[in-house]
Amino acid sequence: MKKHEQIRMKLMKKREEIERRLNKIDQDILHTDGAPNPDSEEQAVERANDDVLDALGGIARSELEDINKALTRIERGEYGNCTVCNKPIPLERLKAIPYTDHCVACADNRTDE
Ligand SMILES: [Zn+2]
């Protein structure tokens, strides 16, 4: 079994989940955009709804990006090392946040900024 194969499987599964979620969000946005409601109050609600969907889509997209980056790092054999200090990231942390590219110390430093 390849190194990090288990984490790779987990990431692939997570990526599928997010892609499904994004598809659903896109469909919801298309649906509301495609059927303009003549009632202006209803329209305002629909617009607010779209904003929420857009925000959700944004979160899912950045998550998807992190996952794709992690998968690329696994393929290149770079996975598991902190991209800031280059020290190995503890396996426990990788299991908890499989797409992280920072060790705890560097992640803490980043939040302090
Ligand atoms: Zn680090």
GROMACS .gro file of C-alpha atoms and ligand atoms in nm:
model
  114
    1MET     CA    1   0.000   0.000   0.000
    2LYS     CA    2   0.125   0.343  -0.095
    3LYS     CA    3   0.212   0.594   0.173
    4HIS     CA    4  -0.087   0.805   0.275
    5GLU     CA    5  -0.318   0.584   0.067
    6GLN     CA    6  -0.581   0.591   0.342
    7ILE     CA    7  -0.574   0.969   0.361
    8ARG     CA    8  -0.583   0.990  -0.018
    9MET     CA    9  -0.901   0.779  -0.023
   10LYS     CA   10  -1.051   0.999   0.244
   11LEU     CA   11  -0.969   1.313   0.047
   12MET     CA   12  -1.115   1.168  -0.274
   13LYS     CA   13  -1.436   1.083  -0.093
   14LYS     CA   14  -1.454   1.428   0.060
   15ARG     CA   15  -1.394   1.583  -0.281
   16GLU     CA   16  -1.686   1.388  -0.428
   17GLU     CA   17  -1.907   1.506  -0.144
   18ILE     CA   18  -1.816   1.870  -0.201
   19GLU     CA   19  -1.862   1.842  -0.576
   20ARG     CA   20  -2.210   1.706  -0.520
   21ARG     CA   21  -2.283   1.989  -0.279
   22LEU     CA   22  -2.156   2.247  -0.531
   23ASN     CA   23  -2.370   2.098  -0.807
   24LYS     CA   24  -2.673   2.126  -0.588
   25ILE     CA   25  -2.593   2.487  -0.496
   26ASP     CA   26  -2.544   2.576  -0.864
   27GLN     CA   27  -2.875   2.416  -0.950
   28ASP     CA   28  -3.050   2.607  -0.672
   29ILE     CA   29  -2.905   2.935  -0.800
   30LEU     CA   30  -3.003   2.856  -1.159
   31HIS     CA   31  -3.348   2.762  -1.045
   32THR     CA   32  -3.415   3.092  -0.867
   33ASP     CA   33  -3.249   3.295  -1.143
   34GLY     CA   34  -3.440   3.119  -1.414
   35ALA     CA   35  -3.781   3.197  -1.271
   36PRO     CA   36  -3.807   3.568  -1.191
   37ASN     CA   37  -4.084   3.636  -0.948
   38PRO     CA   38  -4.297   3.942  -1.026
   39ASP     CA   39  -4.356   4.003  -0.656
   40SER     CA   40  -4.072   4.236  -0.548
   41GLU     CA   41  -4.077   4.118  -0.188
   42GLU     CA   42  -4.037   3.761  -0.301
   43GLN     CA   43  -3.756   3.870  -0.529
   44ALA     CA   44  -3.569   4.024  -0.238
   45VAL     CA   45  -3.598   3.697  -0.049
   46GLU     CA   46  -3.472   3.507  -0.350
   47ARG     CA   47  -3.178   3.743  -0.387
   48ALA     CA   48  -3.086   3.701  -0.021
   49ASN     CA   49  -3.117   3.329  -0.069
   50ASP     CA   50  -2.878   3.347  -0.364
   51ASP     CA   51  -2.627   3.540  -0.154
   52VAL     CA   52  -2.632   3.263   0.106
   53LEU     CA   53  -2.591   3.002  -0.166
   54ASP     CA   54  -2.302   3.199  -0.316
   55ALA     CA   55  -2.132   3.216   0.024
   56LEU     CA   56  -2.182   2.842   0.074
   57GLY     CA   57  -2.043   2.782  -0.273
   58GLY     CA   58  -1.740   2.994  -0.190
   59ILE     CA   59  -1.663   2.793   0.123
   60ALA     CA   60  -1.707   2.464  -0.062
   61ARG     CA   61  -1.486   2.586  -0.347
   62SER     CA   62  -1.199   2.688  -0.121
   63GLU     CA   63  -1.232   2.353   0.059
   64LEU     CA   64  -1.219   2.179  -0.276
   65GLU     CA   65  -0.904   2.373  -0.365
   66ASP     CA   66  -0.734   2.267  -0.040
   67ILE     CA   67  -0.826   1.905  -0.107
   68ASN     CA   68  -0.695   1.920  -0.464
   69LYS     CA   69  -0.370   2.072  -0.339
   70ALA     CA   70  -0.335   1.797  -0.080
   71LEU     CA   71  -0.396   1.528  -0.344
   72THR     CA   72  -0.130   1.686  -0.567
   73ARG     CA   73   0.115   1.687  -0.277
   74ILE     CA   74   0.045   1.319  -0.211
   75GLU     CA   75   0.116   1.239  -0.579
   76ARG     CA   76   0.442   1.433  -0.566
   77GLY     CA   77   0.542   1.272  -0.238
   78GLU     CA   78   0.544   1.611  -0.066
   79TYR     CA   79   0.245   1.540   0.150
   80GLY     CA   80   0.280   1.538   0.527
   81ASN     CA   81   0.539   1.812   0.557
   82CYS     CA   82   0.462   2.164   0.666
   83THR     CA   83   0.487   2.403   0.369
   84VAL     CA   84   0.621   2.676   0.596
   85CYS     CA   85   0.888   2.514   0.815
   86ASN     CA   86   0.914   2.185   0.621
   87LYS     CA   87   0.890   1.975   0.938
   88PRO     CA   88   0.673   1.663   0.926
   89ILE     CA   89   0.313   1.721   1.031
   90PRO     CA   90   0.207   1.473   1.304
   91LEU     CA   91  -0.010   1.193   1.166
   92GLU     CA   92  -0.280   1.267   1.424
   93ARG     CA   93  -0.317   1.614   1.282
   94LEU     CA   94  -0.326   1.484   0.924
   95LYS     CA   95  -0.600   1.243   1.020
   96ALA     CA   96  -0.804   1.519   1.181
   97ILE     CA   97  -0.748   1.772   0.898
   98PRO     CA   98  -0.631   1.569   0.597
   99TYR     CA   99  -0.591   1.873   0.372
  100THR     CA  100  -0.380   2.080   0.608
  101ASP     CA  101  -0.039   2.192   0.484
  102HIS     CA  102   0.077   2.350   0.809
  103CYS     CA  103   0.206   2.199   1.131
  104VAL     CA  104   0.033   2.313   1.449
  105ALA     CA  105   0.297   2.573   1.530
  106CYS     CA  106   0.280   2.736   1.186
  107ALA     CA  107  -0.100   2.722   1.177
  108ASP     CA  108  -0.104   2.900   1.514
  109ASN     CA  109   0.134   3.163   1.382
  110ARG     CA  110  -0.093   3.225   1.090
  111THR     CA  111  -0.401   3.287   1.304
  112ASP     CA  112  -0.202   3.533   1.514
  113GLU     CA  113  -0.131   3.747   1.209
  114ZN      ZN  114   0.545   2.437   1.029
   0.00000   0.00000   0.00000
